[in-house]
Amino acid sequence: MLTMTNLEGCYGRSRALTGVCLTVPKGQITGIMGRNGTGKTTLLKTIMGLTDNTQGTITLDGKDISAAPSHMRARAGIAYVPQGRGIIPDFTVRENIVMGGFANRSGRRAVPEKLAELFPYLTANLDRPGGLLSGGQQQQLAIARALAAEPDVVLLDEPNEGIQPSVVEDIERVILRMSREFGLTVVLVEQNIGFLRRAASTFAIMEKGRVAQTGRVEDLTDAIVDRHMTI
């Protein structure tokens, strides 16, 4: 579904990714791990076309999108949920969700029906300003906005960071359903190793802007985690 070959991404003149090669299986969750500052967020931004001077190749379902601008990558079927959520606080819940629909290839500009089951609080409060939601509710809103684009691939950057435990469980259930019920391909940056082991099929560990190790999640041993994640 999504393949990166010799991928490099920069911020200005500072190179943040070097020679990244990674294949993300279709319809599965791939967990991206690593210490802080190793390039995990940069990888997602580079996939989305949000870094400078990108080199290498990115293919989506066999189509080269390396030169495509960000909005065309979104229209091609990639949705991105960044750290910090990126919702518009003065927009209502409805407006934030519908904003995601502008990348929808069908042209649909509405709140998808399936969101009522996934996010009952949001759909019961569609006219509430996004800025008045709790942090966990804003994270749910960011995911709902991404799903409104009806993507094939969803990039999630630490969706549970700083979220209250009760909402974390709800978000984790939604992520699992994205893959298992909706057949979406998910690239998940996640520091919670327990959840990653439960959710992901494959993993990649980043170190100094490179992919240091990949594999099936059942091969993600404690020794590997300690080697690459312990500070």
PDB file of C-alpha atoms in Angstrom:
ATOM      1  CA  MET A   1       0.000   0.000   0.000  1.00  0.00           C
ATOM      2  CA  LEU A   2       2.640   2.550   1.079  1.00  0.00           C
ATOM      3  CA  THR A   3       6.329   2.197   0.253  1.00  0.00           C
ATOM      4  CA  MET A   4       9.259   4.498   0.981  1.00  0.00           C
ATOM      5  CA  THR A   5      12.613   4.044  -0.744  1.00  0.00           C
ATOM      6  CA  ASN A   6      15.757   5.997   0.224  1.00  0.00           C
ATOM      7  CA  LEU A   7      13.537   8.688   1.697  1.00  0.00           C
ATOM      8  CA  GLU A   8      15.109  11.873   3.009  1.00  0.00           C
ATOM      9  CA  GLY A   9      13.395  14.832   4.606  1.00  0.00           C
ATOM     10  CA  CYS A  10      14.796  18.170   5.715  1.00  0.00           C
ATOM     11  CA  TYR A  11      13.804  21.217   7.724  1.00  0.00           C
ATOM     12  CA  GLY A  12      15.553  23.993   5.850  1.00  0.00           C
ATOM     13  CA  ARG A  13      19.157  22.817   5.579  1.00  0.00           C
ATOM     14  CA  SER A  14      18.889  20.394   8.480  1.00  0.00           C
ATOM     15  CA  ARG A  15      18.461  16.786   7.359  1.00  0.00           C
ATOM     16  CA  ALA A  16      16.084  14.867   9.627  1.00  0.00           C
ATOM     17  CA  LEU A  17      15.610  11.622   7.660  1.00  0.00           C
ATOM     18  CA  THR A  18      18.340   9.695   5.894  1.00  0.00           C
ATOM     19  CA  GLY A  19      17.825   6.778   3.538  1.00  0.00           C
ATOM     20  CA  VAL A  20      14.560   5.524   5.030  1.00  0.00           C
ATOM     21  CA  CYS A  21      13.261   2.361   3.367  1.00  0.00           C
ATOM     22  CA  LEU A  22       9.951   1.042   4.678  1.00  0.00           C
ATOM     23  CA  THR A  23       6.946  -0.857   3.372  1.00  0.00           C
ATOM     24  CA  VAL A  24       3.583  -0.458   5.127  1.00  0.00           C
ATOM     25  CA  PRO A  25       1.253  -3.426   4.527  1.00  0.00           C
ATOM     26  CA  LYS A  26      -2.240  -2.721   3.239  1.00  0.00           C
ATOM     27  CA  GLY A  27      -5.089  -2.885   5.736  1.00  0.00           C
ATOM     28  CA  GLN A  28      -2.806  -3.327   8.737  1.00  0.00           C
ATOM     29  CA  ILE A  29      -1.363  -1.191  11.512  1.00  0.00           C
ATOM     30  CA  THR A  30       2.354  -0.452  11.390  1.00  0.00           C
ATOM     31  CA  GLY A  31       3.803   0.861  14.632  1.00  0.00           C
ATOM     32  CA  ILE A  32       6.617   3.427  14.492  1.00  0.00           C
ATOM     33  CA  MET A  33       8.790   3.489  17.608  1.00  0.00           C
ATOM     34  CA  GLY A  34      11.905   5.251  18.844  1.00  0.00           C
ATOM     35  CA  ARG A  35      13.295   7.629  21.405  1.00  0.00           C
ATOM     36  CA  ASN A  36      12.395  11.308  21.269  1.00  0.00           C
ATOM     37  CA  GLY A  37      14.032  13.152  18.394  1.00  0.00           C
ATOM     38  CA  THR A  38      14.757  10.099  16.250  1.00  0.00           C
ATOM     39  CA  GLY A  39      12.589  11.168  13.288  1.00  0.00           C
ATOM     40  CA  LYS A  40       9.196   9.575  13.924  1.00  0.00           C
ATOM     41  CA  THR A  41       7.160  12.756  13.477  1.00  0.00           C
ATOM     42  CA  THR A  42       9.371  13.837  10.595  1.00  0.00           C
ATOM     43  CA  LEU A  43       8.642  10.544   8.851  1.00  0.00           C
ATOM     44  CA  LEU A  44       4.896  11.184   8.968  1.00  0.00           C
ATOM     45  CA  LYS A  45       5.323  14.794   7.847  1.00  0.00           C
ATOM     46  CA  THR A  46       7.529  13.692   4.955  1.00  0.00           C
ATOM     47  CA  ILE A  47       4.957  11.116   3.858  1.00  0.00           C
ATOM     48  CA  MET A  48       2.424  13.949   3.903  1.00  0.00           C
ATOM     49  CA  GLY A  49       4.729  16.317   1.985  1.00  0.00           C
ATOM     50  CA  LEU A  50       5.263  18.726   4.862  1.00  0.00           C
ATOM     51  CA  THR A  51       9.080  18.781   5.010  1.00  0.00           C
ATOM     52  CA  ASP A  52      11.598  20.602   2.822  1.00  0.00           C
ATOM     53  CA  ASN A  53      13.870  19.243   0.098  1.00  0.00           C
ATOM     54  CA  THR A  54      12.452  15.730   0.169  1.00  0.00           C
ATOM     55  CA  GLN A  55      14.376  13.124  -1.778  1.00  0.00           C
ATOM     56  CA  GLY A  56      13.707   9.462  -2.460  1.00  0.00           C
ATOM     57  CA  THR A  57      10.497   7.782  -3.526  1.00  0.00           C
ATOM     58  CA  ILE A  58       7.072   7.384  -1.921  1.00  0.00           C
ATOM     59  CA  THR A  59       4.542   5.167  -3.656  1.00  0.00           C
ATOM     60  CA  LEU A  60       0.897   4.803  -2.667  1.00  0.00           C
ATOM     61  CA  ASP A  61      -0.806   1.717  -4.032  1.00  0.00           C
ATOM     62  CA  GLY A  62       1.819   1.537  -6.766  1.00  0.00           C
ATOM     63  CA  LYS A  63       1.578   5.214  -7.757  1.00  0.00           C
ATOM     64  CA  ASP A  64       4.564   7.507  -7.255  1.00  0.00           C
ATOM     65  CA  ILE A  65       3.456  10.495  -5.160  1.00  0.00           C
ATOM     66  CA  SER A  66       6.951  11.768  -4.346  1.00  0.00           C
ATOM     67  CA  ALA A  67       6.449  15.047  -6.209  1.00  0.00           C
ATOM     68  CA  ALA A  68       2.805  15.587  -5.233  1.00  0.00           C
ATOM     69  CA  PRO A  69       1.958  18.556  -2.963  1.00  0.00           C
ATOM     70  CA  SER A  70       0.329  17.868   0.390  1.00  0.00           C
ATOM     71  CA  HIS A  71      -3.243  18.539  -0.735  1.00  0.00           C
ATOM     72  CA  MET A  72      -2.879  16.075  -3.602  1.00  0.00           C
ATOM     73  CA  ARG A  73      -1.542  13.420  -1.243  1.00  0.00           C
ATOM     74  CA  ALA A  74      -4.641  13.985   0.874  1.00  0.00           C
ATOM     75  CA  ARG A  75      -6.835  13.644  -2.211  1.00  0.00           C
ATOM     76  CA  ALA A  76      -4.938  10.472  -3.114  1.00  0.00           C
ATOM     77  CA  GLY A  77      -6.119   8.906   0.142  1.00  0.00           C
ATOM     78  CA  ILE A  78      -3.716   9.839   2.957  1.00  0.00           C
ATOM     79  CA  ALA A  79      -5.052  11.457   6.140  1.00  0.00           C
ATOM     80  CA  TYR A  80      -2.822  12.876   8.872  1.00  0.00           C
ATOM     81  CA  VAL A  81      -3.579  13.352  12.573  1.00  0.00           C
ATOM     82  CA  PRO A  82      -0.662  15.411  13.925  1.00  0.00           C
ATOM     83  CA  GLN A  83       0.680  15.849  17.406  1.00  0.00           C
ATOM     84  CA  GLY A  84      -1.202  18.691  19.031  1.00  0.00           C
ATOM     85  CA  ARG A  85      -4.358  17.648  17.113  1.00  0.00           C
ATOM     86  CA  GLY A  86      -4.460  20.724  14.875  1.00  0.00           C
ATOM     87  CA  ILE A  87      -8.170  21.405  15.243  1.00  0.00           C
ATOM     88  CA  ILE A  88      -9.519  24.929  14.709  1.00  0.00           C
ATOM     89  CA  PRO A  89     -10.809  26.059  18.139  1.00  0.00           C
ATOM     90  CA  ASP A  90     -13.238  28.684  16.804  1.00  0.00           C
ATOM     91  CA  PHE A  91     -14.858  26.164  14.435  1.00  0.00           C
ATOM     92  CA  THR A  92     -17.657  23.992  15.724  1.00  0.00           C
ATOM     93  CA  VAL A  93     -17.254  20.232  15.967  1.00  0.00           C
ATOM     94  CA  ARG A  94     -19.305  19.936  12.777  1.00  0.00           C
ATOM     95  CA  GLU A  95     -17.161  22.481  10.917  1.00  0.00           C
ATOM     96  CA  ASN A  96     -13.939  20.795  11.983  1.00  0.00           C
ATOM     97  CA  ILE A  97     -15.187  17.417  10.767  1.00  0.00           C
ATOM     98  CA  VAL A  98     -16.560  18.746   7.497  1.00  0.00           C
ATOM     99  CA  MET A  99     -13.229  20.475   6.881  1.00  0.00           C
ATOM    100  CA  GLY A 100     -11.721  16.995   6.579  1.00  0.00           C
ATOM    101  CA  GLY A 101     -14.250  16.240   3.870  1.00  0.00           C
ATOM    102  CA  PHE A 102     -12.545  18.676   1.491  1.00  0.00           C
ATOM    103  CA  ALA A 103     -10.019  15.911   0.824  1.00  0.00           C
ATOM    104  CA  ASN A 104     -12.816  13.426   0.192  1.00  0.00           C
ATOM    105  CA  ARG A 105     -12.526  12.028  -3.323  1.00  0.00           C
ATOM    106  CA  SER A 106     -16.295  11.602  -3.563  1.00  0.00           C
ATOM    107  CA  GLY A 107     -16.859  15.321  -2.960  1.00  0.00           C
ATOM    108  CA  ARG A 108     -19.003  14.579   0.103  1.00  0.00           C
ATOM    109  CA  ARG A 109     -19.051  17.464   2.595  1.00  0.00           C
ATOM    110  CA  ALA A 110     -20.890  16.022   5.583  1.00  0.00           C
ATOM    111  CA  VAL A 111     -20.396  14.285   8.908  1.00  0.00           C
ATOM    112  CA  PRO A 112     -20.065  10.554   8.052  1.00  0.00           C
ATOM    113  CA  GLU A 113     -22.756   8.389   9.598  1.00  0.00           C
ATOM    114  CA  LYS A 114     -20.237   5.955  11.086  1.00  0.00           C
ATOM    115  CA  LEU A 115     -18.877   8.710  13.340  1.00  0.00           C
ATOM    116  CA  ALA A 116     -22.044   8.570  15.440  1.00  0.00           C
ATOM    117  CA  GLU A 117     -21.048   5.125  16.660  1.00  0.00           C
ATOM    118  CA  LEU A 118     -17.328   5.834  16.899  1.00  0.00           C
ATOM    119  CA  PHE A 119     -17.613   9.202  18.633  1.00  0.00           C
ATOM    120  CA  PRO A 120     -21.050   9.566  20.257  1.00  0.00           C
ATOM    121  CA  TYR A 121     -20.060  12.641  22.294  1.00  0.00           C
ATOM    122  CA  LEU A 122     -18.922  14.522  19.207  1.00  0.00           C
ATOM    123  CA  THR A 123     -22.017  13.780  17.182  1.00  0.00           C
ATOM    124  CA  ALA A 124     -24.193  14.800  20.126  1.00  0.00           C
ATOM    125  CA  ASN A 125     -22.359  18.147  20.319  1.00  0.00           C
ATOM    126  CA  LEU A 126     -21.845  19.114  16.696  1.00  0.00           C
ATOM    127  CA  ASP A 127     -22.507  22.800  17.343  1.00  0.00           C
ATOM    128  CA  ARG A 128     -20.073  23.078  20.251  1.00  0.00           C
ATOM    129  CA  PRO A 129     -16.867  25.054  19.516  1.00  0.00           C
ATOM    130  CA  GLY A 130     -13.867  22.767  19.209  1.00  0.00           C
ATOM    131  CA  GLY A 131     -11.868  24.928  21.604  1.00  0.00           C
ATOM    132  CA  LEU A 132     -14.257  24.104  24.449  1.00  0.00           C
ATOM    133  CA  LEU A 133     -13.618  20.356  24.232  1.00  0.00           C
ATOM    134  CA  SER A 134     -11.280  18.551  26.598  1.00  0.00           C
ATOM    135  CA  GLY A 135      -7.904  17.406  25.306  1.00  0.00           C
ATOM    136  CA  GLY A 136      -9.169  13.866  24.799  1.00  0.00           C
ATOM    137  CA  GLN A 137     -12.273  15.060  23.001  1.00  0.00           C
ATOM    138  CA  GLN A 138     -10.152  17.258  20.734  1.00  0.00           C
ATOM    139  CA  GLN A 139      -8.035  14.219  19.870  1.00  0.00           C
ATOM    140  CA  GLN A 140     -11.195  12.327  18.975  1.00  0.00           C
ATOM    141  CA  LEU A 141     -12.246  15.300  16.859  1.00  0.00           C
ATOM    142  CA  ALA A 142      -8.905  15.265  15.009  1.00  0.00           C
ATOM    143  CA  ILE A 143      -9.374  11.567  14.211  1.00  0.00           C
ATOM    144  CA  ALA A 144     -12.990  12.144  13.163  1.00  0.00           C
ATOM    145  CA  ARG A 145     -11.848  14.933  10.823  1.00  0.00           C
ATOM    146  CA  ALA A 146      -9.331  12.558   9.243  1.00  0.00           C
ATOM    147  CA  LEU A 147     -11.977   9.870   8.758  1.00  0.00           C
ATOM    148  CA  ALA A 148     -14.288  12.393   7.066  1.00  0.00           C
ATOM    149  CA  ALA A 149     -11.828  12.351   4.164  1.00  0.00           C
ATOM    150  CA  GLU A 150     -12.617   8.635   3.686  1.00  0.00           C
ATOM    151  CA  PRO A 151      -8.897   7.858   3.390  1.00  0.00           C
ATOM    152  CA  ASP A 152      -7.095   4.645   2.564  1.00  0.00           C
ATOM    153  CA  VAL A 153      -4.154   5.457   4.846  1.00  0.00           C
ATOM    154  CA  VAL A 154      -4.234   7.216   8.229  1.00  0.00           C
ATOM    155  CA  LEU A 155      -1.062   8.632   9.800  1.00  0.00           C
ATOM    156  CA  LEU A 156      -1.401   8.967  13.586  1.00  0.00           C
ATOM    157  CA  ASP A 157       1.244  10.791  15.624  1.00  0.00           C
ATOM    158  CA  GLU A 158       1.076   9.686  19.265  1.00  0.00           C
ATOM    159  CA  PRO A 159      -2.723   9.950  19.516  1.00  0.00           C
ATOM    160  CA  ASN A 160      -2.762   9.005  23.208  1.00  0.00           C
ATOM    161  CA  GLU A 161      -0.137  11.495  24.387  1.00  0.00           C
ATOM    162  CA  GLY A 162      -1.381  13.549  27.338  1.00  0.00           C
ATOM    163  CA  ILE A 163      -4.905  12.070  27.195  1.00  0.00           C
ATOM    164  CA  GLN A 164      -6.889  11.018  30.246  1.00  0.00           C
ATOM    165  CA  PRO A 165      -6.991   7.204  30.686  1.00  0.00           C
ATOM    166  CA  SER A 166     -10.752   6.839  30.123  1.00  0.00           C
ATOM    167  CA  VAL A 167     -10.504   8.518  26.711  1.00  0.00           C
ATOM    168  CA  VAL A 168      -7.323   6.618  25.827  1.00  0.00           C
ATOM    169  CA  GLU A 169      -9.344   3.397  25.904  1.00  0.00           C
ATOM    170  CA  ASP A 170     -11.910   4.905  23.524  1.00  0.00           C
ATOM    171  CA  ILE A 171      -9.220   6.113  21.114  1.00  0.00           C
ATOM    172  CA  GLU A 172      -7.459   2.750  21.157  1.00  0.00           C
ATOM    173  CA  ARG A 173     -10.726   0.993  20.286  1.00  0.00           C
ATOM    174  CA  VAL A 174     -11.254   3.331  17.333  1.00  0.00           C
ATOM    175  CA  ILE A 175      -7.719   2.733  16.040  1.00  0.00           C
ATOM    176  CA  LEU A 176      -8.231  -1.015  16.182  1.00  0.00           C
ATOM    177  CA  ARG A 177     -11.525  -0.702  14.328  1.00  0.00           C
ATOM    178  CA  MET A 178      -9.921   1.423  11.601  1.00  0.00           C
ATOM    179  CA  SER A 179      -7.885  -1.573  10.554  1.00  0.00           C
ATOM    180  CA  ARG A 180      -9.982  -4.580  11.561  1.00  0.00           C
ATOM    181  CA  GLU A 181     -13.419  -3.365  10.495  1.00  0.00           C
ATOM    182  CA  PHE A 182     -12.819  -0.577   7.979  1.00  0.00           C
ATOM    183  CA  GLY A 183      -9.744  -2.072   6.314  1.00  0.00           C
ATOM    184  CA  LEU A 184      -7.696   1.123   6.612  1.00  0.00           C
ATOM    185  CA  THR A 185      -3.916   1.126   6.516  1.00  0.00           C
ATOM    186  CA  VAL A 186      -2.614   2.824   9.673  1.00  0.00           C
ATOM    187  CA  VAL A 187       0.841   4.200  10.412  1.00  0.00           C
ATOM    188  CA  LEU A 188       0.923   4.698  14.178  1.00  0.00           C
ATOM    189  CA  VAL A 189       3.660   6.546  16.046  1.00  0.00           C
ATOM    190  CA  GLU A 190       3.246   5.189  19.552  1.00  0.00           C
ATOM    191  CA  GLN A 191       5.330   5.049  22.750  1.00  0.00           C
ATOM    192  CA  ASN A 192       2.943   2.711  24.575  1.00  0.00           C
ATOM    193  CA  ILE A 193       4.573  -0.616  23.777  1.00  0.00           C
ATOM    194  CA  GLY A 194       1.709  -2.594  25.284  1.00  0.00           C
ATOM    195  CA  PHE A 195      -0.847  -1.004  22.969  1.00  0.00           C
ATOM    196  CA  LEU A 196       1.475  -1.261  19.988  1.00  0.00           C
ATOM    197  CA  ARG A 197       1.860  -4.992  20.603  1.00  0.00           C
ATOM    198  CA  ARG A 198      -1.921  -5.393  20.798  1.00  0.00           C
ATOM    199  CA  ALA A 199      -2.713  -3.264  17.775  1.00  0.00           C
ATOM    200  CA  ALA A 200       0.078  -3.455  15.225  1.00  0.00           C
ATOM    201  CA  SER A 201       0.983  -6.208  12.792  1.00  0.00           C
ATOM    202  CA  THR A 202       4.422  -4.819  11.949  1.00  0.00           C
ATOM    203  CA  PHE A 203       6.814  -2.339  13.524  1.00  0.00           C
ATOM    204  CA  ALA A 204       9.691  -0.057  12.609  1.00  0.00           C
ATOM    205  CA  ILE A 205      12.165   1.491  15.042  1.00  0.00           C
ATOM    206  CA  MET A 206      13.727   4.858  14.221  1.00  0.00           C
ATOM    207  CA  GLU A 207      17.206   5.944  15.292  1.00  0.00           C
ATOM    208  CA  LYS A 208      18.942   9.152  14.209  1.00  0.00           C
ATOM    209  CA  GLY A 209      16.628   9.629  11.252  1.00  0.00           C
ATOM    210  CA  ARG A 210      17.024   6.078   9.976  1.00  0.00           C
ATOM    211  CA  VAL A 211      15.042   2.861  10.268  1.00  0.00           C
ATOM    212  CA  ALA A 212      17.127   0.787  12.678  1.00  0.00           C
ATOM    213  CA  GLN A 213      14.951  -2.327  12.764  1.00  0.00           C
ATOM    214  CA  THR A 214      11.692  -3.661  11.340  1.00  0.00           C
ATOM    215  CA  GLY A 215       9.709  -6.838  11.778  1.00  0.00           C
ATOM    216  CA  ARG A 216       6.490  -8.549  12.707  1.00  0.00           C
ATOM    217  CA  VAL A 217       5.126  -7.351  16.015  1.00  0.00           C
ATOM    218  CA  GLU A 218       5.291 -10.860  17.497  1.00  0.00           C
ATOM    219  CA  ASP A 219       9.072 -10.567  17.108  1.00  0.00           C
ATOM    220  CA  LEU A 220       9.200  -7.330  19.110  1.00  0.00           C
ATOM    221  CA  THR A 221      10.970  -8.696  22.178  1.00  0.00           C
ATOM    222  CA  ASP A 222      11.722  -6.884  25.421  1.00  0.00           C
ATOM    223  CA  ALA A 223      15.403  -7.018  24.475  1.00  0.00           C
ATOM    224  CA  ILE A 224      14.718  -5.100  21.238  1.00  0.00           C
ATOM    225  CA  VAL A 225      12.638  -2.528  23.097  1.00  0.00           C
ATOM    226  CA  ASP A 226      15.340  -2.059  25.748  1.00  0.00           C
ATOM    227  CA  ARG A 227      18.067  -1.712  23.116  1.00  0.00           C
ATOM    228  CA  HIS A 228      16.303   0.956  21.111  1.00  0.00           C
ATOM    229  CA  MET A 229      13.975   2.689  23.562  1.00  0.00           C
ATOM    230  CA  THR A 230      15.747   2.813  26.933  1.00  0.00           C
ATOM    231  CA  ILE A 231      17.292   6.188  27.698  1.00  0.00           C
TER     232      ILE A 231
END
